[in-house]
mmCIF file of C-alpha atoms in Angstrom:
data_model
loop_
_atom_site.group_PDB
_atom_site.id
_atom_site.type_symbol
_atom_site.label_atom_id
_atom_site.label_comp_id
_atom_site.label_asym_id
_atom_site.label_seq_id
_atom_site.Cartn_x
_atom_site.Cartn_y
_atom_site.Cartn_z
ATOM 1 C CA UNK U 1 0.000 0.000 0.000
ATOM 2 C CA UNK U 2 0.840 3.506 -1.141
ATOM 3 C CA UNK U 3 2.109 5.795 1.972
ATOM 4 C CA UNK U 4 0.587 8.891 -0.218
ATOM 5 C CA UNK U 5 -2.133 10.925 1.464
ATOM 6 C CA UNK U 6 -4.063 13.040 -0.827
ATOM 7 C CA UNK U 7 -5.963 16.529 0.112
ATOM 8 C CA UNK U 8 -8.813 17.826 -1.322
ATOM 9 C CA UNK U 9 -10.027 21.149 -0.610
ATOM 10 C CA UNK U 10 -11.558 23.622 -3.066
ATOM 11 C CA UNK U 11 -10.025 27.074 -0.711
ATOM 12 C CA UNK U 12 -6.166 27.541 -1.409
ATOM 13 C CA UNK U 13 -5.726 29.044 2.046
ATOM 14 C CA UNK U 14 -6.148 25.359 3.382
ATOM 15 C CA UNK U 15 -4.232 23.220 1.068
ATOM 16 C CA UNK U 16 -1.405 26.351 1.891
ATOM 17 C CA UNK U 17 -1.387 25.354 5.371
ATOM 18 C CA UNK U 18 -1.599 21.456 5.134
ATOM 19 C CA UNK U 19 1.432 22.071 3.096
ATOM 20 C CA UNK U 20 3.727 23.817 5.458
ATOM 21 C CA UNK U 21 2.072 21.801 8.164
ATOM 22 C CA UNK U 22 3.806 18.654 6.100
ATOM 23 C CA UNK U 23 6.540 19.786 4.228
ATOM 24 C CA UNK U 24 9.450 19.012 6.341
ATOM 25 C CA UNK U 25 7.741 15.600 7.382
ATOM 26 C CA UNK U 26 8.005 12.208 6.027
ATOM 27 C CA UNK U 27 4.664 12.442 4.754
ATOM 28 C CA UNK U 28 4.100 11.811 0.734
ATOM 29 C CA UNK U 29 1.208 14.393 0.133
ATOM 30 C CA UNK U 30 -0.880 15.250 -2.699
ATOM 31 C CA UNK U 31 -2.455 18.656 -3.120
ATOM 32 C CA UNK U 32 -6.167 19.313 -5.004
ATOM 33 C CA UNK U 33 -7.874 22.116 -4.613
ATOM 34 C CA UNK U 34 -10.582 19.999 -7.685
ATOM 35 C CA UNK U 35 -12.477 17.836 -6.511
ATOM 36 C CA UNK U 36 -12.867 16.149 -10.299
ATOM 37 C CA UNK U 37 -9.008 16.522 -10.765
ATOM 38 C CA UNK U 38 -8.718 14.897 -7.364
ATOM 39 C CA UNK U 39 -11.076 11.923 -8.308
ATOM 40 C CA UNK U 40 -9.304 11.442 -11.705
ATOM 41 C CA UNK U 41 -5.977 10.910 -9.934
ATOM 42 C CA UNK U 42 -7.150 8.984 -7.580
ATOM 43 C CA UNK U 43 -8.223 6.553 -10.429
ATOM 44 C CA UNK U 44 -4.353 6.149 -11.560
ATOM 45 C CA UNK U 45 -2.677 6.648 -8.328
ATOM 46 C CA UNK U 46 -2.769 4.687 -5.320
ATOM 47 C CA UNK U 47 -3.212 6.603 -2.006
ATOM 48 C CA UNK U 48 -3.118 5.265 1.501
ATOM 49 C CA UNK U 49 -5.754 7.986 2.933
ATOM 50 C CA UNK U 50 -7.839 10.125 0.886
ATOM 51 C CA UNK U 51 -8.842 13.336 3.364
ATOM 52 C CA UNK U 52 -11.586 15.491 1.442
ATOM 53 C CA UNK U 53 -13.290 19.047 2.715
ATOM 54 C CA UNK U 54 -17.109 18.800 2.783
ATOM 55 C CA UNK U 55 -18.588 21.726 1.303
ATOM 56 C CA UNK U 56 -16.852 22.247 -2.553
ATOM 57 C CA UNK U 57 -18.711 22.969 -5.796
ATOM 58 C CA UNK U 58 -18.327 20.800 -8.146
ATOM 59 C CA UNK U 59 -18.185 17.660 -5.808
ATOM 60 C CA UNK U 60 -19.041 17.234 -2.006
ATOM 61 C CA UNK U 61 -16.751 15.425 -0.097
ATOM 62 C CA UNK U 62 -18.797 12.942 0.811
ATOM 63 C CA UNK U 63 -19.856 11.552 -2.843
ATOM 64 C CA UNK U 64 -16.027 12.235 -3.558
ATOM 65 C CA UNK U 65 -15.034 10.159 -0.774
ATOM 66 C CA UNK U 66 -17.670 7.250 -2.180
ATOM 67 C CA UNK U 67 -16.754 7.200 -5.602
ATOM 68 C CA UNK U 68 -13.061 6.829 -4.410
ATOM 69 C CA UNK U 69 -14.318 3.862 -2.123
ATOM 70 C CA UNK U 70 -15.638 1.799 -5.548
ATOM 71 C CA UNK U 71 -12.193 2.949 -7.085
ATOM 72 C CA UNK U 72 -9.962 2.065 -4.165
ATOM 73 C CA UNK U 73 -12.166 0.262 -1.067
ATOM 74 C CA UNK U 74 -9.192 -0.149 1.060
ATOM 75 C CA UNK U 75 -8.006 3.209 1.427
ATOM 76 C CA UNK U 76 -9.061 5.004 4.542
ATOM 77 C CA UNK U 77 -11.237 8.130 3.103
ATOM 78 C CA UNK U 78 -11.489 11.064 5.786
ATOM 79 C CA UNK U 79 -14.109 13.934 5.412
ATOM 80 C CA UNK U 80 -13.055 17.464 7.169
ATOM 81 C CA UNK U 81 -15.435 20.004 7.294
ATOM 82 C CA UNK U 82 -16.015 23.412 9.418
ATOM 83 C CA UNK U 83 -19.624 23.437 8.266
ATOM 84 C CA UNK U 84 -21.262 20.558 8.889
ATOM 85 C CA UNK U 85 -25.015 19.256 10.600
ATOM 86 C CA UNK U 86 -25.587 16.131 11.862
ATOM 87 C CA UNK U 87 -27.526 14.831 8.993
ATOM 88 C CA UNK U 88 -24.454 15.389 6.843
ATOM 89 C CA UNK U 89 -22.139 13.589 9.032
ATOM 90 C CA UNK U 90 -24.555 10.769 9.255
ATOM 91 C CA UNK U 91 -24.863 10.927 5.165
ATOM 92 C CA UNK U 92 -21.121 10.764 5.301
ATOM 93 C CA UNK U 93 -21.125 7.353 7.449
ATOM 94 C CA UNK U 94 -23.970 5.797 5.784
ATOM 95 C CA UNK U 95 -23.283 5.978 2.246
ATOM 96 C CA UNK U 96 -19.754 7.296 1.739
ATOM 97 C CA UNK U 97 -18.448 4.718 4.821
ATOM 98 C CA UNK U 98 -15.979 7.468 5.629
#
């Protein structure tokens, strides 16, 4: 298994601070502020953990995070959000098993 960890957020300001967060670690990360461009890499490239952002156009995390799990059901798929209700999170365990 891949020791690559992917990001997906659609605001810059976040994937800027998961990067210096990581950058001098051992940690292989992956930047996408695209949730489409995220989900088309993920079909060629094998990640350990997939960590998506909720709310993005395009593509919520959570039906990001469950197309990834019929592309790659092993990898552990993580949804971050600020905004969030509880029927959301529930959505997220229910049908993206996230």
């Amino acid at each position: 298994m891949s020791q690559r960890v992917a990001f997906i957020d659609d605001c810059k300001g976040v994937l800027d601070s998961i990067f210096w967060t990581f950058k001098d670690t051992t940690f292989d990360i992956a930047l996408f502020q695209n949730p489409v461009e995220a989900l088309k890499q993920i079909e060629k490239e094998e990640f350990a953990a997939i960590i998506a952002d909720q709310n993005m156009p395009e593509l919520d995390g959570t039906t990001l995070l469950k197309r990834a799990s019929k592309i790659c059901p092993d990898t552990t798929r993580i949804i971050m959000t600020a905004y969030t209700d509880s029927n959301t999170a529930i959505d997220a365990i229910n049908h993206g098993h996230i």
